mmCIF file of N, CA and C in Angstrom:
data_model
loop_
_atom_site.group_PDB
_atom_site.id
_atom_site.type_symbol
_atom_site.label_atom_id
_atom_site.label_comp_id
_atom_site.label_asym_id
_atom_site.label_seq_id
_atom_site.Cartn_x
_atom_site.Cartn_y
_atom_site.Cartn_z
ATOM 1 N N UNK A 1 0.861 -1.229 0.115
ATOM 2 C CA UNK A 1 -0.165 0.269 0.026
ATOM 3 C C UNK A 1 0.880 1.250 -0.123
ATOM 4 N N UNK A 2 0.559 2.170 -0.885
ATOM 5 C CA UNK A 2 1.478 3.425 -0.955
ATOM 6 C C UNK A 2 0.747 4.447 0.051
ATOM 7 N N UNK A 3 1.352 5.124 0.633
ATOM 8 C CA UNK A 3 1.027 6.124 1.600
ATOM 9 C C UNK A 3 1.117 7.467 0.797
ATOM 10 N N UNK A 4 0.341 8.365 1.107
ATOM 11 C CA UNK A 4 0.182 9.635 0.507
ATOM 12 C C UNK A 4 0.083 10.634 1.829
ATOM 13 N N UNK A 5 0.908 11.571 1.171
ATOM 14 C CA UNK A 5 0.349 12.872 2.526
ATOM 15 C C UNK A 5 0.024 13.725 2.170
ATOM 16 N N UNK A 6 -1.372 14.677 2.426
ATOM 17 C CA UNK A 6 -2.319 15.452 2.476
ATOM 18 C C UNK A 6 -1.580 16.952 2.777
ATOM 19 N N UNK A 7 -1.430 17.565 1.551
ATOM 20 C CA UNK A 7 -0.775 19.150 1.690
ATOM 21 C C UNK A 7 -1.609 19.928 2.164
ATOM 22 N N UNK A 8 -1.937 21.069 2.951
ATOM 23 C CA UNK A 8 -2.855 22.238 3.528
ATOM 24 C C UNK A 8 -3.471 22.944 2.336
ATOM 25 N N UNK A 9 -4.439 22.850 1.650
ATOM 26 C CA UNK A 9 -4.670 23.735 0.755
ATOM 27 C C UNK A 9 -4.241 25.323 0.392
ATOM 28 N N UNK A 10 -4.692 25.751 1.654
ATOM 29 C CA UNK A 10 -3.761 27.638 1.575
ATOM 30 C C UNK A 10 -2.444 27.154 1.156
ATOM 31 N N UNK A 11 -1.364 26.113 1.206
ATOM 32 C CA UNK A 11 -0.211 26.001 0.505
ATOM 33 C C UNK A 11 0.086 26.119 -0.675
ATOM 34 N N UNK A 12 -1.391 25.315 -1.868
ATOM 35 C CA UNK A 12 -1.602 24.809 -3.128
ATOM 36 C C UNK A 12 -1.800 26.360 -3.615
ATOM 37 N N UNK A 13 -3.000 27.046 -2.938
ATOM 38 C CA UNK A 13 -3.157 28.643 -2.971
ATOM 39 C C UNK A 13 -1.884 29.603 -3.406
ATOM 40 N N UNK A 14 -1.035 29.557 -1.965
ATOM 41 C CA UNK A 14 0.415 30.300 -2.813
ATOM 42 C C UNK A 14 1.037 29.929 -3.608
ATOM 43 N N UNK A 15 1.386 28.598 -3.929
ATOM 44 C CA UNK A 15 1.895 27.647 -5.152
ATOM 45 C C UNK A 15 1.804 28.161 -6.447
ATOM 46 N N UNK A 16 0.262 28.347 -6.851
ATOM 47 C CA UNK A 16 -0.339 28.744 -7.892
ATOM 48 C C UNK A 16 -0.134 30.160 -7.994
ATOM 49 N N UNK A 17 -0.380 30.653 -7.052
ATOM 50 C CA UNK A 17 0.253 32.681 -6.957
ATOM 51 C C UNK A 17 1.710 32.404 -7.605
ATOM 52 N N UNK A 18 2.437 31.497 -6.984
ATOM 53 C CA UNK A 18 3.824 32.049 -7.442
ATOM 54 C C UNK A 18 3.974 31.319 -8.818
ATOM 55 N N UNK A 19 3.161 30.284 -9.211
ATOM 56 C CA UNK A 19 3.135 29.531 -11.049
ATOM 57 C C UNK A 19 3.024 31.029 -11.817
ATOM 58 N N UNK A 20 2.310 31.960 -11.693
ATOM 59 C CA UNK A 20 1.778 32.944 -12.048
ATOM 60 C C UNK A 20 3.052 33.788 -12.474
ATOM 61 N N UNK A 21 4.198 33.399 -12.120
ATOM 62 C CA UNK A 21 5.238 34.687 -12.828
ATOM 63 C C UNK A 21 5.931 34.124 -13.990
ATOM 64 N N UNK A 22 5.788 32.849 -14.079
ATOM 65 C CA UNK A 22 5.941 32.128 -15.386
ATOM 66 C C UNK A 22 5.104 32.579 -16.822
ATOM 67 N N UNK A 23 4.208 33.326 -16.563
ATOM 68 C CA UNK A 23 3.154 33.669 -17.870
ATOM 69 C C UNK A 23 3.919 34.265 -18.575
ATOM 70 N N UNK A 24 4.892 34.932 -18.438
ATOM 71 C CA UNK A 24 5.291 35.900 -19.600
ATOM 72 C C UNK A 24 6.198 34.972 -20.713
ATOM 73 N N UNK A 25 6.638 33.522 -19.858
ATOM 74 C CA UNK A 25 7.535 33.022 -21.103
ATOM 75 C C UNK A 25 6.450 32.343 -22.189
ATOM 76 N N UNK A 26 7.296 32.098 -23.308
ATOM 77 C CA UNK A 26 6.426 31.486 -24.121
ATOM 78 C C UNK A 26 6.186 29.855 -23.250
ATOM 79 N N UNK A 27 5.381 29.533 -24.192
ATOM 80 C CA UNK A 27 4.674 27.823 -23.588
ATOM 81 C C UNK A 27 5.584 26.776 -23.472
ATOM 82 N N UNK A 28 6.435 26.946 -25.022
ATOM 83 C CA UNK A 28 7.380 26.061 -25.071
ATOM 84 C C UNK A 28 8.669 26.253 -23.713
ATOM 85 N N UNK A 29 9.108 27.154 -23.875
ATOM 86 C CA UNK A 29 10.266 27.323 -22.964
ATOM 87 C C UNK A 29 9.780 27.132 -21.880
ATOM 88 N N UNK A 30 8.469 27.380 -20.890
ATOM 89 C CA UNK A 30 7.892 26.602 -20.180
ATOM 90 C C UNK A 30 7.999 24.865 -19.091
ATOM 91 N N UNK A 31 7.647 24.588 -20.758
ATOM 92 C CA UNK A 31 7.710 22.777 -20.970
ATOM 93 C C UNK A 31 9.118 22.829 -20.635
ATOM 94 N N UNK A 32 9.960 23.349 -21.185
ATOM 95 C CA UNK A 32 11.343 22.822 -21.500
ATOM 96 C C UNK A 32 11.808 22.067 -20.162
ATOM 97 N N UNK A 33 11.273 23.509 -19.027
ATOM 98 C CA UNK A 33 11.758 23.911 -17.697
ATOM 99 C C UNK A 33 10.934 22.805 -16.931
ATOM 100 N N UNK A 34 9.863 22.818 -17.080
ATOM 101 C CA UNK A 34 9.223 22.026 -16.162
ATOM 102 C C UNK A 34 9.640 20.214 -16.081
ATOM 103 N N UNK A 35 9.667 19.934 -17.528
ATOM 104 C CA UNK A 35 9.904 18.403 -18.067
ATOM 105 C C UNK A 35 11.655 18.276 -17.441
ATOM 106 N N UNK A 36 12.436 19.204 -17.819
ATOM 107 C CA UNK A 36 14.005 19.242 -17.491
ATOM 108 C C UNK A 36 13.985 19.082 -16.089
ATOM 109 N N UNK A 37 13.540 19.679 -14.917
ATOM 110 C CA UNK A 37 13.352 19.687 -13.748
ATOM 111 C C UNK A 37 12.768 18.510 -13.094
ATOM 112 N N UNK A 38 11.773 17.947 -13.750
ATOM 113 C CA UNK A 38 10.915 16.956 -13.392
ATOM 114 C C UNK A 38 11.656 15.889 -13.834
ATOM 115 N N UNK A 39 12.226 15.922 -14.748
ATOM 116 C CA UNK A 39 13.137 14.271 -14.847
ATOM 117 C C UNK A 39 14.059 14.254 -14.069
ATOM 118 N N UNK A 40 14.701 15.515 -13.596
ATOM 119 C CA UNK A 40 15.833 15.572 -12.932
ATOM 120 C C UNK A 40 15.682 14.939 -11.409
ATOM 121 N N UNK A 41 14.354 15.294 -11.097
ATOM 122 C CA UNK A 41 14.000 15.247 -9.760
ATOM 123 C C UNK A 41 12.957 13.795 -9.827
ATOM 124 N N UNK A 42 12.630 12.969 -10.659
ATOM 125 C CA UNK A 42 12.350 11.919 -11.079
ATOM 126 C C UNK A 42 10.747 11.796 -10.031
ATOM 127 N N UNK A 43 10.083 12.732 -10.773
ATOM 128 C CA UNK A 43 8.513 13.389 -10.229
ATOM 129 C C UNK A 43 7.943 13.089 -11.066
ATOM 130 N N UNK A 44 7.476 11.141 -11.023
ATOM 131 C CA UNK A 44 6.580 10.660 -11.910
ATOM 132 C C UNK A 44 5.232 11.709 -12.459
ATOM 133 N N UNK A 45 4.995 11.864 -11.531
ATOM 134 C CA UNK A 45 3.187 12.670 -11.410
ATOM 135 C C UNK A 45 3.807 13.801 -12.487
ATOM 136 N N UNK A 46 4.651 14.739 -12.292
ATOM 137 C CA UNK A 46 4.783 16.088 -13.135
ATOM 138 C C UNK A 46 5.346 15.428 -14.496
ATOM 139 N N UNK A 47 6.467 14.401 -14.628
ATOM 140 C CA UNK A 47 6.628 13.820 -15.839
ATOM 141 C C UNK A 47 5.514 13.347 -16.812
ATOM 142 N N UNK A 48 4.444 12.601 -15.851
ATOM 143 C CA UNK A 48 3.617 12.475 -17.373
ATOM 144 C C UNK A 48 2.711 13.374 -17.202
ATOM 145 N N UNK A 49 2.460 14.113 -16.861
ATOM 146 C CA UNK A 49 1.501 15.633 -16.942
ATOM 147 C C UNK A 49 2.263 16.498 -18.192
ATOM 148 N N UNK A 50 3.611 16.806 -17.937
ATOM 149 C CA UNK A 50 4.018 17.979 -18.651
ATOM 150 C C UNK A 50 4.713 16.969 -19.906
ATOM 151 N N UNK A 51 4.851 15.838 -19.958
ATOM 152 C CA UNK A 51 5.011 15.049 -21.525
ATOM 153 C C UNK A 51 3.523 15.405 -21.975
ATOM 154 N N UNK A 52 2.547 14.949 -21.364
ATOM 155 C CA UNK A 52 1.026 14.993 -22.247
ATOM 156 C C UNK A 52 0.947 16.239 -22.590
ATOM 157 N N UNK A 53 1.271 17.311 -22.310
ATOM 158 C CA UNK A 53 1.357 18.810 -22.552
ATOM 159 C C UNK A 53 2.186 19.134 -23.438
ATOM 160 N N UNK A 54 3.269 18.801 -23.551
ATOM 161 C CA UNK A 54 4.355 18.821 -24.496
ATOM 162 C C UNK A 54 4.186 18.355 -25.920
ATOM 163 N N UNK A 55 3.747 16.763 -25.466
ATOM 164 C CA UNK A 55 3.072 16.418 -26.967
ATOM 165 C C UNK A 55 1.948 16.818 -27.845
ATOM 166 N N UNK A 56 0.857 17.594 -27.105
ATOM 167 C CA UNK A 56 -0.062 18.627 -27.355
ATOM 168 C C UNK A 56 0.106 19.368 -28.273
ATOM 169 N N UNK A 57 1.222 20.173 -27.506
ATOM 170 C CA UNK A 57 1.892 21.323 -28.275
ATOM 171 C C UNK A 57 3.120 21.121 -29.698
ATOM 172 N N UNK A 58 3.421 20.127 -29.739
ATOM 173 C CA UNK A 58 4.309 19.497 -30.776
ATOM 174 C C UNK A 58 5.518 19.282 -30.609
ATOM 175 N N UNK A 59 5.956 19.000 -29.387
ATOM 176 C CA UNK A 59 7.236 18.189 -28.863
ATOM 177 C C UNK A 59 7.058 17.045 -29.725
ATOM 178 N N UNK A 60 8.236 16.284 -29.822
ATOM 179 C CA UNK A 60 8.302 14.827 -30.308
ATOM 180 C C UNK A 60 8.959 13.843 -29.089
ATOM 181 N N UNK A 61 8.273 12.792 -29.558
ATOM 182 C CA UNK A 61 9.111 11.827 -28.267
ATOM 183 C C UNK A 61 10.742 11.949 -28.283
ATOM 184 N N UNK A 62 11.365 12.329 -29.447
ATOM 185 C CA UNK A 62 12.754 12.210 -29.543
ATOM 186 C C UNK A 62 13.441 13.276 -28.474
ATOM 187 N N UNK A 63 12.549 14.746 -28.811
ATOM 188 C CA UNK A 63 12.522 16.030 -27.701
ATOM 189 C C UNK A 63 12.668 15.589 -26.860
ATOM 190 N N UNK A 64 11.355 15.163 -26.408
ATOM 191 C CA UNK A 64 11.445 14.848 -24.625
ATOM 192 C C UNK A 64 12.508 13.714 -24.322
ATOM 193 N N UNK A 65 12.646 12.750 -24.867
ATOM 194 C CA UNK A 65 13.832 12.109 -24.479
ATOM 195 C C UNK A 65 15.310 12.813 -24.518
ATOM 196 N N UNK A 66 15.394 13.553 -25.439
ATOM 197 C CA UNK A 66 16.759 14.224 -25.464
ATOM 198 C C UNK A 66 16.595 15.268 -24.434
ATOM 199 N N UNK A 67 15.467 15.826 -23.469
ATOM 200 C CA UNK A 67 15.244 16.814 -22.438
ATOM 201 C C UNK A 67 15.800 15.893 -21.262
ATOM 202 N N UNK A 68 14.946 14.732 -20.896
ATOM 203 C CA UNK A 68 15.760 13.809 -20.138
ATOM 204 C C UNK A 68 16.966 13.423 -19.988
ATOM 205 N N UNK A 69 17.517 13.089 -20.983
ATOM 206 C CA UNK A 69 18.674 12.597 -20.913
ATOM 207 C C UNK A 69 19.953 13.644 -21.238
ATOM 208 N N UNK A 70 19.515 15.071 -21.120
ATOM 209 C CA UNK A 70 19.949 16.220 -21.424
ATOM 210 C C UNK A 70 20.926 16.414 -22.515
ATOM 211 N N UNK A 71 20.791 15.537 -23.490
ATOM 212 C CA UNK A 71 21.737 15.441 -24.746
ATOM 213 C C UNK A 71 21.000 17.191 -25.291
ATOM 214 N N UNK A 72 21.949 18.034 -25.484
ATOM 215 C CA UNK A 72 21.793 19.396 -26.171
ATOM 216 C C UNK A 72 21.794 19.733 -27.779
ATOM 217 N N UNK A 73 22.325 18.549 -28.109
ATOM 218 C CA UNK A 73 22.697 19.274 -29.439
ATOM 219 C C UNK A 73 21.709 19.417 -30.251
ATOM 220 N N UNK A 74 20.116 19.095 -30.311
ATOM 221 C CA UNK A 74 19.330 19.240 -31.132
ATOM 222 C C UNK A 74 18.600 20.492 -30.830
ATOM 223 N N UNK A 75 19.106 21.579 -29.552
ATOM 224 C CA UNK A 75 17.937 22.264 -29.374
ATOM 225 C C UNK A 75 18.918 23.268 -29.991
ATOM 226 N N UNK A 76 18.437 24.698 -29.793
ATOM 227 C CA UNK A 76 19.125 26.229 -30.323
ATOM 228 C C UNK A 76 19.618 26.117 -29.287
ATOM 229 N N UNK A 77 20.493 27.121 -29.825
ATOM 230 C CA UNK A 77 21.311 27.687 -28.429
ATOM 231 C C UNK A 77 20.737 28.641 -27.740
ATOM 232 N N UNK A 78 19.425 29.333 -27.702
ATOM 233 C CA UNK A 78 18.776 29.727 -26.590
ATOM 234 C C UNK A 78 18.101 28.626 -25.578
ATOM 235 N N UNK A 79 17.702 27.479 -26.170
ATOM 236 C CA UNK A 79 17.251 26.407 -25.631
ATOM 237 C C UNK A 79 18.100 25.437 -24.883
ATOM 238 N N UNK A 80 19.150 25.276 -25.626
ATOM 239 C CA UNK A 80 20.603 25.036 -24.729
ATOM 240 C C UNK A 80 20.503 25.896 -23.365
ATOM 241 N N UNK A 81 20.638 26.952 -23.578
ATOM 242 C CA UNK A 81 21.148 28.000 -21.798
ATOM 243 C C UNK A 81 20.001 27.781 -21.298
ATOM 244 N N UNK A 82 18.896 27.712 -21.381
ATOM 245 C CA UNK A 82 17.664 27.413 -20.666
ATOM 246 C C UNK A 82 17.814 26.299 -20.208
ATOM 247 N N UNK A 83 17.953 25.050 -20.864
ATOM 248 C CA UNK A 83 17.967 24.017 -20.140
ATOM 249 C C UNK A 83 19.576 23.339 -19.179
ATOM 250 N N UNK A 84 20.481 24.224 -19.589
ATOM 251 C CA UNK A 84 21.715 24.385 -18.847
ATOM 252 C C UNK A 84 21.093 25.102 -17.448
ATOM 253 N N UNK A 85 20.528 26.225 -17.693
ATOM 254 C CA UNK A 85 20.345 27.347 -16.240
ATOM 255 C C UNK A 85 18.984 26.358 -15.520
ATOM 256 N N UNK A 86 18.377 25.416 -16.032
ATOM 257 C CA UNK A 86 17.320 24.457 -15.166
ATOM 258 C C UNK A 86 17.965 23.719 -14.928
ATOM 259 N N UNK A 87 18.914 23.153 -15.403
ATOM 260 C CA UNK A 87 19.684 22.008 -14.521
ATOM 261 C C UNK A 87 20.456 22.774 -13.601
ATOM 262 N N UNK A 88 21.181 23.682 -13.326
ATOM 263 C CA UNK A 88 21.826 24.107 -12.313
ATOM 264 C C UNK A 88 21.013 24.681 -11.242
ATOM 265 N N UNK A 89 19.755 25.506 -11.542
ATOM 266 C CA UNK A 89 18.277 25.662 -10.505
ATOM 267 C C UNK A 89 18.204 24.369 -9.757
ATOM 268 N N UNK A 90 18.401 23.315 -10.890
ATOM 269 C CA UNK A 90 17.403 22.221 -10.154
ATOM 270 C C UNK A 90 18.400 21.222 -8.968
ATOM 271 N N UNK A 91 19.530 21.177 -9.580
ATOM 272 C CA UNK A 91 20.972 20.193 -8.955
ATOM 273 C C UNK A 91 21.326 21.114 -7.612
ATOM 274 N N UNK A 92 21.185 22.398 -7.943
ATOM 275 C CA UNK A 92 22.225 23.576 -6.694
ATOM 276 C C UNK A 92 23.189 22.950 -6.486
ATOM 277 N N UNK A 93 24.699 23.096 -7.256
ATOM 278 C CA UNK A 93 25.832 22.256 -6.806
ATOM 279 C C UNK A 93 26.352 23.436 -5.624
ATOM 280 N N UNK A 94 27.198 22.979 -4.823
ATOM 281 C CA UNK A 94 27.835 23.053 -3.694
ATOM 282 C C UNK A 94 28.207 24.425 -3.677
ATOM 283 N N UNK A 95 28.879 25.155 -4.829
ATOM 284 C CA UNK A 95 29.286 26.614 -4.750
ATOM 285 C C UNK A 95 28.467 27.159 -5.343
ATOM 286 N N UNK A 96 27.345 26.896 -5.579
ATOM 287 C CA UNK A 96 26.014 27.719 -5.812
ATOM 288 C C UNK A 96 25.963 27.649 -7.682
ATOM 289 N N UNK A 97 25.157 28.258 -8.139
ATOM 290 C CA UNK A 97 24.922 28.498 -9.343
ATOM 291 C C UNK A 97 26.145 29.401 -9.918
ATOM 292 N N UNK A 98 26.975 28.695 -11.350
ATOM 293 C CA UNK A 98 28.036 29.691 -11.594
ATOM 294 C C UNK A 98 27.557 31.116 -12.101
ATOM 295 N N UNK A 99 28.220 31.766 -11.500
ATOM 296 C CA UNK A 99 28.107 33.588 -11.990
ATOM 297 C C UNK A 99 27.820 33.296 -13.631
ATOM 298 N N UNK A 100 28.746 32.949 -14.406
ATOM 299 C CA UNK A 100 28.988 33.409 -15.959
ATOM 300 C C UNK A 100 28.072 32.862 -15.951
ATOM 301 N N UNK A 101 27.183 31.707 -15.625
ATOM 302 C CA UNK A 101 25.731 31.145 -16.614
ATOM 303 C C UNK A 101 24.725 31.933 -16.140
ATOM 304 N N UNK A 102 24.787 32.844 -15.029
ATOM 305 C CA UNK A 102 23.480 33.605 -14.635
ATOM 306 C C UNK A 102 23.708 34.511 -15.412
ATOM 307 N N UNK A 103 25.109 35.378 -15.735
ATOM 308 C CA UNK A 103 25.377 36.438 -16.388
ATOM 309 C C UNK A 103 24.683 36.139 -18.048
ATOM 310 N N UNK A 104 24.900 34.926 -18.830
ATOM 311 C CA UNK A 104 24.604 34.945 -20.105
ATOM 312 C C UNK A 104 23.202 34.350 -19.997
ATOM 313 N N UNK A 105 22.500 34.134 -19.356
ATOM 314 C CA UNK A 105 20.901 33.788 -19.415
ATOM 315 C C UNK A 105 20.691 35.577 -19.419
ATOM 316 N N UNK A 106 21.253 35.908 -18.204
ATOM 317 C CA UNK A 106 20.430 38.054 -18.183
ATOM 318 C C UNK A 106 21.019 38.414 -19.458
ATOM 319 N N UNK A 107 21.931 38.176 -20.233
ATOM 320 C CA UNK A 107 22.426 39.115 -20.943
ATOM 321 C C UNK A 107 21.487 38.528 -22.450
ATOM 322 N N UNK A 108 21.330 37.309 -22.405
ATOM 323 C CA UNK A 108 20.501 36.863 -23.814
ATOM 324 C C UNK A 108 18.931 37.113 -23.645
ATOM 325 N N UNK A 109 18.307 36.755 -22.619
ATOM 326 C CA UNK A 109 17.063 36.976 -22.570
ATOM 327 C C UNK A 109 16.679 38.446 -21.535
ATOM 328 N N UNK A 110 17.467 39.173 -20.941
ATOM 329 C CA UNK A 110 17.358 40.286 -20.357
ATOM 330 C C UNK A 110 16.502 40.301 -18.999
ATOM 331 N N UNK A 111 16.734 40.988 -17.783
ATOM 332 C CA UNK A 111 16.398 40.754 -16.815
ATOM 333 C C UNK A 111 14.886 40.465 -16.410
ATOM 334 N N UNK A 112 13.806 40.866 -17.205
ATOM 335 C CA UNK A 112 12.734 40.380 -16.900
ATOM 336 C C UNK A 112 12.440 38.814 -16.937
ATOM 337 N N UNK A 113 12.918 38.742 -18.602
ATOM 338 C CA UNK A 113 12.540 37.404 -18.334
ATOM 339 C C UNK A 113 13.510 36.500 -17.525
ATOM 340 N N UNK A 114 14.681 36.804 -17.565
ATOM 341 C CA UNK A 114 15.484 35.933 -16.651
ATOM 342 C C UNK A 114 14.875 35.265 -15.250
ATOM 343 N N UNK A 115 14.542 36.732 -14.325
ATOM 344 C CA UNK A 115 13.049 36.498 -13.166
ATOM 345 C C UNK A 115 12.504 35.623 -13.930
ATOM 346 N N UNK A 116 11.646 35.670 -14.664
ATOM 347 C CA UNK A 116 10.628 34.950 -15.110
ATOM 348 C C UNK A 116 11.062 33.369 -14.995
ATOM 349 N N UNK A 117 12.000 33.401 -15.786
ATOM 350 C CA UNK A 117 13.208 31.830 -15.787
ATOM 351 C C UNK A 117 13.050 31.414 -14.092
ATOM 352 N N UNK A 118 13.837 32.449 -13.650
ATOM 353 C CA UNK A 118 13.954 31.903 -12.255
ATOM 354 C C UNK A 118 12.597 31.893 -11.552
ATOM 355 N N UNK A 119 11.674 32.210 -11.551
ATOM 356 C CA UNK A 119 10.436 32.115 -10.658
ATOM 357 C C UNK A 119 9.926 30.560 -11.191
ATOM 358 N N UNK A 120 10.145 30.192 -12.531
ATOM 359 C CA UNK A 120 9.618 29.081 -12.935
ATOM 360 C C UNK A 120 10.594 27.638 -12.456
ATOM 361 N N UNK A 121 11.706 27.892 -12.779
ATOM 362 C CA UNK A 121 12.512 26.887 -12.284
ATOM 363 C C UNK A 121 12.391 26.535 -11.047
ATOM 364 N N UNK A 122 12.118 27.569 -9.861
ATOM 365 C CA UNK A 122 11.935 27.236 -8.521
ATOM 366 C C UNK A 122 10.433 26.757 -8.747
ATOM 367 N N UNK A 123 9.753 27.260 -9.120
ATOM 368 C CA UNK A 123 8.080 26.992 -8.759
ATOM 369 C C UNK A 123 8.337 25.681 -9.384
ATOM 370 N N UNK A 124 8.787 24.439 -10.573
ATOM 371 C CA UNK A 124 8.466 23.454 -10.854
ATOM 372 C C UNK A 124 9.313 22.631 -9.530
ATOM 373 N N UNK A 125 10.225 23.071 -9.372
ATOM 374 C CA UNK A 125 11.424 22.541 -8.875
ATOM 375 C C UNK A 125 10.201 22.601 -6.890
ATOM 376 N N UNK A 126 9.707 23.473 -6.569
ATOM 377 C CA UNK A 126 8.523 22.811 -5.376
ATOM 378 C C UNK A 126 7.698 22.106 -5.874
ATOM 379 N N UNK A 127 6.861 22.072 -6.829
ATOM 380 C CA UNK A 127 5.925 20.781 -7.180
ATOM 381 C C UNK A 127 6.501 19.944 -7.556
ATOM 382 N N UNK A 128 7.728 19.358 -7.881
ATOM 383 C CA UNK A 128 8.093 18.393 -8.111
ATOM 384 C C UNK A 128 8.481 17.731 -6.652
ATOM 385 N N UNK A 129 9.114 18.594 -5.843
ATOM 386 C CA UNK A 129 9.035 18.061 -4.369
ATOM 387 C C UNK A 129 7.865 17.748 -3.473
ATOM 388 N N UNK A 130 6.724 18.671 -3.571
ATOM 389 C CA UNK A 130 5.543 18.315 -3.508
ATOM 390 C C UNK A 130 5.102 16.767 -3.614
ATOM 391 N N UNK A 131 5.260 16.535 -5.333
ATOM 392 C CA UNK A 131 4.629 15.386 -5.474
ATOM 393 C C UNK A 131 5.399 14.382 -4.962
ATOM 394 N N UNK A 132 6.951 14.352 -4.958
ATOM 395 C CA UNK A 132 7.622 13.357 -4.461
ATOM 396 C C UNK A 132 7.823 12.906 -2.961
ATOM 397 N N UNK A 133 7.441 13.658 -2.238
ATOM 398 C CA UNK A 133 7.595 13.960 -1.047
ATOM 399 C C UNK A 133 5.941 13.370 -0.144
ATOM 400 N N UNK A 134 4.552 13.966 -1.292
ATOM 401 C CA UNK A 134 3.492 13.199 -0.504
ATOM 402 C C UNK A 134 3.067 12.013 -1.067
ATOM 403 N N UNK A 135 3.940 11.261 -2.373
ATOM 404 C CA UNK A 135 3.707 9.977 -2.822
ATOM 405 C C UNK A 135 2.803 10.236 -4.217
ATOM 406 N N UNK A 136 2.403 11.652 -4.682
ATOM 407 C CA UNK A 136 1.519 11.533 -5.655
ATOM 408 C C UNK A 136 2.098 10.754 -6.889
#
């Protein structure tokens, strides 16, 4: 029998508000972030949900596999940067996120969109942890 932990509804309300920060990003960008983080965190619930979303907007099985495996060759330079930033923000290396990576993201996408990427990465990691810790 699998045990599931119930999360307080007030927390979900706060989390949905946090997720609104990613609304300035293109849907495909948000899905890149959500899929990469979910694969890294092994959140099966989120992987299934975001894979279904991605397929509906035209992602191929091969593209999703490349996101899962971290194969960046098939992605544009912008997408590679987004995936690298997501990986760094999800794995949180002991030395913190590399300043040069943060600078490249801000230079390429601007301060506003870079902030939206940070919010999106933080939010999907929060959802992944809720899913994994609660047993979803």
